[in-house]
Amino acid sequence: MPTILSMVSVTNLTPIPSVLAMILISILFQLHEDVFILIQLTGFAFTVVSAMAVSSLLHIRRTNPGLNKSKFKVLVTYSSCECSFC
């Protein structure tokens, strides 16, 4: 992620550059005529983000096993299966 998108406004405590980027992307999506392509792009983006989240969970569990001290447990096989389905 570019560091400029993670900047937070001190007065409003909001990520203003990220919000502006999302507004720009939304305006560009509004200019497209075919709705079905936008639906497919949204599904693809959701799949990519889900795969990245599950992959990062697997990576953190493998590299830092001491960090997993919560009472909420999810099997690694479940995460692996979800990542392979994405």
PDB file of C-alpha atoms in Angstrom:
ATOM      1  CA  MET A   1       0.000   0.000   0.000  1.00  0.00           C
ATOM      2  CA  PRO A   2       1.374   3.437  -0.809  1.00  0.00           C
ATOM      3  CA  THR A   3       2.254   5.367   2.322  1.00  0.00           C
ATOM      4  CA  ILE A   4       0.307   8.420   1.205  1.00  0.00           C
ATOM      5  CA  LEU A   5      -2.959   6.442   1.438  1.00  0.00           C
ATOM      6  CA  SER A   6      -2.280   5.597   5.081  1.00  0.00           C
ATOM      7  CA  MET A   7      -1.842   9.211   6.198  1.00  0.00           C
ATOM      8  CA  VAL A   8      -4.387  10.284   8.823  1.00  0.00           C
ATOM      9  CA  SER A   9      -5.682  13.807   9.345  1.00  0.00           C
ATOM     10  CA  VAL A  10      -4.808  15.076  12.822  1.00  0.00           C
ATOM     11  CA  THR A  11      -7.957  17.170  13.247  1.00  0.00           C
ATOM     12  CA  ASN A  12     -10.541  14.723  11.865  1.00  0.00           C
ATOM     13  CA  LEU A  13      -8.708  11.423  12.495  1.00  0.00           C
ATOM     14  CA  THR A  14      -9.675  10.204   9.027  1.00  0.00           C
ATOM     15  CA  PRO A  15      -7.497   8.929   6.181  1.00  0.00           C
ATOM     16  CA  ILE A  16      -8.194  11.834   3.810  1.00  0.00           C
ATOM     17  CA  PRO A  17      -5.937  10.701   0.894  1.00  0.00           C
ATOM     18  CA  SER A  18      -7.525   7.261   0.980  1.00  0.00           C
ATOM     19  CA  VAL A  19     -11.030   8.734   1.003  1.00  0.00           C
ATOM     20  CA  LEU A  20     -10.151  10.984  -1.932  1.00  0.00           C
ATOM     21  CA  ALA A  21      -8.754   7.998  -3.847  1.00  0.00           C
ATOM     22  CA  MET A  22     -11.976   6.061  -3.223  1.00  0.00           C
ATOM     23  CA  ILE A  23     -14.048   9.029  -4.421  1.00  0.00           C
ATOM     24  CA  LEU A  24     -11.981   9.218  -7.605  1.00  0.00           C
ATOM     25  CA  ILE A  25     -12.348   5.482  -8.238  1.00  0.00           C
ATOM     26  CA  SER A  26     -16.114   5.699  -7.597  1.00  0.00           C
ATOM     27  CA  ILE A  27     -16.466   8.543 -10.096  1.00  0.00           C
ATOM     28  CA  LEU A  28     -14.528   6.550 -12.684  1.00  0.00           C
ATOM     29  CA  PHE A  29     -16.797   3.549 -12.097  1.00  0.00           C
ATOM     30  CA  GLN A  30     -19.865   5.746 -12.609  1.00  0.00           C
ATOM     31  CA  LEU A  31     -18.641   6.674 -16.076  1.00  0.00           C
ATOM     32  CA  HIS A  32     -18.597   3.036 -17.210  1.00  0.00           C
ATOM     33  CA  GLU A  33     -21.704   1.897 -19.086  1.00  0.00           C
ATOM     34  CA  ASP A  34     -21.680  -1.869 -18.544  1.00  0.00           C
ATOM     35  CA  VAL A  35     -22.878  -2.709 -15.036  1.00  0.00           C
ATOM     36  CA  PHE A  36     -22.008  -6.408 -15.257  1.00  0.00           C
ATOM     37  CA  ILE A  37     -18.315  -5.665 -15.712  1.00  0.00           C
ATOM     38  CA  LEU A  38     -18.433  -3.518 -12.566  1.00  0.00           C
ATOM     39  CA  ILE A  39     -20.088  -6.370 -10.663  1.00  0.00           C
ATOM     40  CA  GLN A  40     -17.369  -8.762 -11.827  1.00  0.00           C
ATOM     41  CA  LEU A  41     -14.640  -6.284 -10.874  1.00  0.00           C
ATOM     42  CA  THR A  42     -16.136  -5.896  -7.411  1.00  0.00           C
ATOM     43  CA  GLY A  43     -16.263  -9.664  -6.945  1.00  0.00           C
ATOM     44  CA  PHE A  44     -12.675 -10.004  -8.128  1.00  0.00           C
ATOM     45  CA  ALA A  45     -11.504  -7.247  -5.780  1.00  0.00           C
ATOM     46  CA  PHE A  46     -13.285  -8.916  -2.850  1.00  0.00           C
ATOM     47  CA  THR A  47     -11.650 -12.235  -3.709  1.00  0.00           C
ATOM     48  CA  VAL A  48      -8.191 -10.665  -3.890  1.00  0.00           C
ATOM     49  CA  VAL A  49      -8.618  -8.852  -0.564  1.00  0.00           C
ATOM     50  CA  SER A  50      -9.919 -12.014   1.130  1.00  0.00           C
ATOM     51  CA  ALA A  51      -7.010 -14.067  -0.203  1.00  0.00           C
ATOM     52  CA  MET A  52      -4.526 -11.447   1.001  1.00  0.00           C
ATOM     53  CA  ALA A  53      -6.088 -11.395   4.484  1.00  0.00           C
ATOM     54  CA  VAL A  54      -6.039 -15.177   4.824  1.00  0.00           C
ATOM     55  CA  SER A  55      -2.498 -15.401   3.429  1.00  0.00           C
ATOM     56  CA  SER A  56      -1.284 -12.801   5.912  1.00  0.00           C
ATOM     57  CA  LEU A  57      -2.926 -14.757   8.738  1.00  0.00           C
ATOM     58  CA  LEU A  58      -1.106 -17.917   7.645  1.00  0.00           C
ATOM     59  CA  HIS A  59       2.178 -16.024   7.332  1.00  0.00           C
ATOM     60  CA  ILE A  60       1.883 -14.471  10.794  1.00  0.00           C
ATOM     61  CA  ARG A  61       0.974 -17.814  12.363  1.00  0.00           C
ATOM     62  CA  ARG A  62       3.994 -19.465  10.769  1.00  0.00           C
ATOM     63  CA  THR A  63       6.572 -16.760  11.480  1.00  0.00           C
ATOM     64  CA  ASN A  64       5.365 -15.633  14.946  1.00  0.00           C
ATOM     65  CA  PRO A  65       3.590 -18.496  16.730  1.00  0.00           C
ATOM     66  CA  GLY A  66       3.831 -16.665  20.071  1.00  0.00           C
ATOM     67  CA  LEU A  67       1.494 -13.897  18.897  1.00  0.00           C
ATOM     68  CA  ASN A  68      -1.509 -16.210  18.739  1.00  0.00           C
ATOM     69  CA  LYS A  69      -2.630 -15.911  22.376  1.00  0.00           C
ATOM     70  CA  SER A  70      -6.316 -15.165  21.856  1.00  0.00           C
ATOM     71  CA  LYS A  71      -9.093 -17.481  22.973  1.00  0.00           C
ATOM     72  CA  PHE A  72     -10.616 -17.362  19.485  1.00  0.00           C
ATOM     73  CA  LYS A  73      -9.024 -20.154  17.472  1.00  0.00           C
ATOM     74  CA  VAL A  74      -9.358 -21.004  13.787  1.00  0.00           C
ATOM     75  CA  LEU A  75      -7.751 -24.084  12.321  1.00  0.00           C
ATOM     76  CA  VAL A  76      -4.943 -23.509   9.856  1.00  0.00           C
ATOM     77  CA  THR A  77      -6.551 -26.045   7.513  1.00  0.00           C
ATOM     78  CA  TYR A  78      -9.669 -23.878   7.332  1.00  0.00           C
ATOM     79  CA  SER A  79      -7.582 -20.865   6.367  1.00  0.00           C
ATOM     80  CA  SER A  80      -5.657 -22.896   3.799  1.00  0.00           C
ATOM     81  CA  CYS A  81      -8.860 -24.204   2.230  1.00  0.00           C
ATOM     82  CA  GLU A  82     -10.374 -20.728   2.090  1.00  0.00           C
ATOM     83  CA  CYS A  83      -7.238 -19.336   0.475  1.00  0.00           C
ATOM     84  CA  SER A  84      -7.188 -22.122  -2.117  1.00  0.00           C
ATOM     85  CA  PHE A  85     -10.855 -21.503  -2.995  1.00  0.00           C
ATOM     86  CA  CYS A  86     -10.167 -17.826  -3.625  1.00  0.00           C
TER      87      CYS A  86
END
